[in-house]
Amino acid sequence: MKYLHAMIRVHDLDATAKFFTQGLGLAETRRIENEGGRFTLVYFGAPANPEAEIELTYNWPPADDSPAEDYGSARNFGHLAFEVDDIYATCAHLQSQGVVINRPPRDGRMAFVRTPDLISIELLQKGGRLPPQEPWLSMPNTGVW
């Protein structure tokens, strides 16, 4: 058995793709447009292990006037986890992209953020935890993750 990918449904493909590429540094590995099924699949991989992919599924708006499918808050998905070289630098970079740090890395080891479609992303410091530092040490949790 071989792990292939995790799939998440998204409402805004461009915003979520930007989160994964410009925010987290993943690379788009392939894209499939299916006109008959009215959906787009976009796959992303991390530089250190691009074979373990995330698949974004974007279901096109209905052809008629019916409302788009409601995926809810996406809390039933759980989260995706990424190991990062410097959790503080990663969180600062994501903040500069307008991403809320829901669970700051107060312990120098773990943080949580959410994608534009509210999918939780766990960030874990590579190796041992970093010494606690501001502004993360005194930053409160925001929202849910």
Short mmCIF file of C-alpha atoms in Angstrom, two decimals:
data_model
loop_
_atom_site.label_atom_id
_atom_site.label_comp_id
_atom_site.label_asym_id
_atom_site.label_seq_id
_atom_site.Cartn_x
_atom_site.Cartn_y
_atom_site.Cartn_z
CA MET A 1 0.00 0.00 0.00
CA LYS A 2 1.18 3.53 -0.78
CA TYR A 3 -0.21 6.77 0.53
CA LEU A 4 -1.35 8.96 -2.37
CA HIS A 5 -3.11 12.13 -1.23
CA ALA A 6 -5.61 13.85 1.04
CA MET A 7 -8.58 15.50 -0.67
CA ILE A 8 -10.34 18.64 0.48
CA ARG A 9 -13.26 20.36 -1.21
CA VAL A 10 -12.86 24.09 -1.72
CA HIS A 11 -15.15 26.99 -2.58
CA ASP A 12 -12.44 29.36 -3.79
CA LEU A 13 -9.82 27.45 -5.75
CA ASP A 14 -7.60 30.47 -6.41
CA ALA A 15 -7.49 31.63 -2.77
CA THR A 16 -6.78 28.12 -1.48
CA ALA A 17 -4.13 27.47 -4.15
CA LYS A 18 -2.44 30.75 -3.14
CA PHE A 19 -2.52 29.66 0.52
CA PHE A 20 -0.74 26.38 -0.31
CA THR A 21 1.77 27.84 -2.81
CA GLN A 22 2.58 31.36 -1.62
CA GLY A 23 1.76 30.72 2.04
CA LEU A 24 3.17 27.25 2.70
CA GLY A 25 5.53 26.90 -0.26
CA LEU A 26 3.95 23.83 -1.86
CA ALA A 27 4.13 23.33 -5.62
CA GLU A 28 1.26 22.50 -7.94
CA THR A 29 2.07 19.06 -9.37
CA ARG A 30 -0.88 18.58 -11.75
CA ARG A 31 -4.34 19.86 -12.65
CA ILE A 32 -7.34 18.07 -14.15
CA GLU A 33 -10.35 19.91 -15.61
CA ASN A 34 -13.39 17.65 -16.02
CA GLU A 35 -16.06 19.45 -18.04
CA GLY A 36 -18.43 16.46 -18.02
CA GLY A 37 -18.29 16.12 -14.25
CA ARG A 38 -18.09 19.91 -13.76
CA PHE A 39 -15.10 19.85 -11.42
CA THR A 40 -11.41 20.75 -11.26
CA LEU A 41 -8.77 18.75 -9.36
CA VAL A 42 -5.49 20.42 -8.45
CA TYR A 43 -2.67 18.53 -6.73
CA PHE A 44 0.08 20.04 -4.56
CA GLY A 45 3.24 18.56 -3.06
CA ALA A 46 5.74 19.77 -0.46
CA PRO A 47 9.34 20.25 -1.66
CA ALA A 48 10.73 17.56 0.68
CA ASN A 49 8.21 14.87 -0.35
CA PRO A 50 6.18 15.93 -3.41
CA GLU A 51 4.79 12.41 -3.87
CA ALA A 52 2.53 12.83 -0.81
CA GLU A 53 -0.05 15.16 -2.33
CA ILE A 54 -2.98 17.30 -1.33
CA GLU A 55 -5.82 17.26 -3.83
CA LEU A 56 -8.08 20.30 -3.96
CA THR A 57 -11.46 19.49 -5.46
CA TYR A 58 -13.40 22.42 -6.84
CA ASN A 59 -16.95 21.58 -7.89
CA TRP A 60 -18.09 24.10 -10.46
CA PRO A 61 -21.20 26.16 -9.70
CA PRO A 62 -24.45 24.53 -10.82
CA ALA A 63 -25.41 25.14 -14.45
CA ASP A 64 -28.86 26.25 -13.32
CA ASP A 65 -29.74 28.79 -10.63
CA SER A 66 -29.56 26.31 -7.73
CA PRO A 67 -27.21 27.22 -4.84
CA ALA A 68 -23.65 25.89 -4.64
CA GLU A 69 -23.05 22.89 -2.41
CA ASP A 70 -22.51 23.77 1.28
CA TYR A 71 -19.52 21.93 2.76
CA GLY A 72 -20.15 23.24 6.27
CA SER A 73 -17.27 24.41 8.41
CA ALA A 74 -15.04 21.48 7.32
CA ARG A 75 -14.33 20.58 10.95
CA ASN A 76 -15.10 16.91 10.23
CA PHE A 77 -11.97 16.67 8.07
CA GLY A 78 -9.41 16.95 10.87
CA HIS A 79 -6.17 18.55 9.71
CA LEU A 80 -3.15 18.29 7.47
CA ALA A 81 0.27 18.37 9.13
CA PHE A 82 3.51 19.82 7.80
CA GLU A 83 6.99 19.76 9.33
CA VAL A 84 8.71 23.15 8.98
CA ASP A 85 12.34 24.27 9.36
CA ASP A 86 11.49 27.34 11.47
CA ILE A 87 8.01 27.54 12.95
CA TYR A 88 8.39 31.20 13.90
CA ALA A 89 9.48 32.25 10.42
CA THR A 90 6.69 30.17 8.85
CA CYS A 91 4.04 31.74 11.09
CA ALA A 92 5.41 35.24 10.46
CA HIS A 93 5.33 34.60 6.72
CA LEU A 94 1.75 33.32 6.87
CA GLN A 95 0.73 36.37 8.91
CA SER A 96 2.25 38.60 6.24
CA GLN A 97 -0.05 36.80 3.77
CA GLY A 98 -3.06 37.73 5.91
CA VAL A 99 -3.41 34.29 7.52
CA VAL A 100 -4.64 34.19 11.14
CA ILE A 101 -2.46 32.12 13.48
CA ASN A 102 -5.25 30.32 15.35
CA ARG A 103 -2.97 28.48 17.76
CA PRO A 104 0.36 30.35 18.00
CA PRO A 105 3.62 28.42 18.49
CA ARG A 106 3.95 29.43 22.15
CA ASP A 107 5.84 26.22 22.87
CA GLY A 108 8.24 26.66 19.93
CA ARG A 109 6.95 23.41 18.47
CA MET A 110 3.35 23.52 17.21
CA ALA A 111 0.95 25.99 15.60
CA PHE A 112 -2.39 25.78 13.80
CA VAL A 113 -3.75 27.90 10.96
CA ARG A 114 -6.71 27.46 8.63
CA THR A 115 -7.06 27.64 4.87
CA PRO A 116 -9.55 30.01 3.22
CA ASP A 117 -11.99 27.05 3.26
CA LEU A 118 -11.41 26.52 7.02
CA ILE A 119 -9.30 23.37 6.77
CA SER A 120 -7.00 23.10 9.79
CA ILE A 121 -3.27 22.97 9.11
CA GLU A 122 -0.90 21.83 11.87
CA LEU A 123 2.65 23.17 11.65
CA LEU A 124 5.30 21.21 13.57
CA GLN A 125 8.87 22.36 14.18
CA LYS A 126 11.46 20.08 12.60
CA GLY A 127 13.71 18.49 15.23
CA GLY A 128 13.39 19.80 18.77
CA ARG A 129 11.28 22.71 19.85
CA LEU A 130 12.68 26.22 19.50
CA PRO A 131 13.14 28.39 22.60
CA PRO A 132 9.89 30.29 23.31
CA GLN A 133 9.92 33.86 21.99
CA GLU A 134 7.69 36.86 21.51
CA PRO A 135 5.31 37.74 20.01
CA TRP A 136 4.27 34.10 19.95
CA LEU A 137 4.79 33.41 23.66
CA SER A 138 2.09 35.85 24.80
CA MET A 139 -0.22 35.57 21.78
CA PRO A 140 -3.64 34.08 22.62
CA ASN A 141 -5.49 31.47 20.60
CA THR A 142 -7.88 32.87 17.99
CA GLY A 143 -11.02 31.07 16.87
CA VAL A 144 -10.93 27.33 16.40
CA TRP A 145 -8.53 25.01 14.67
#
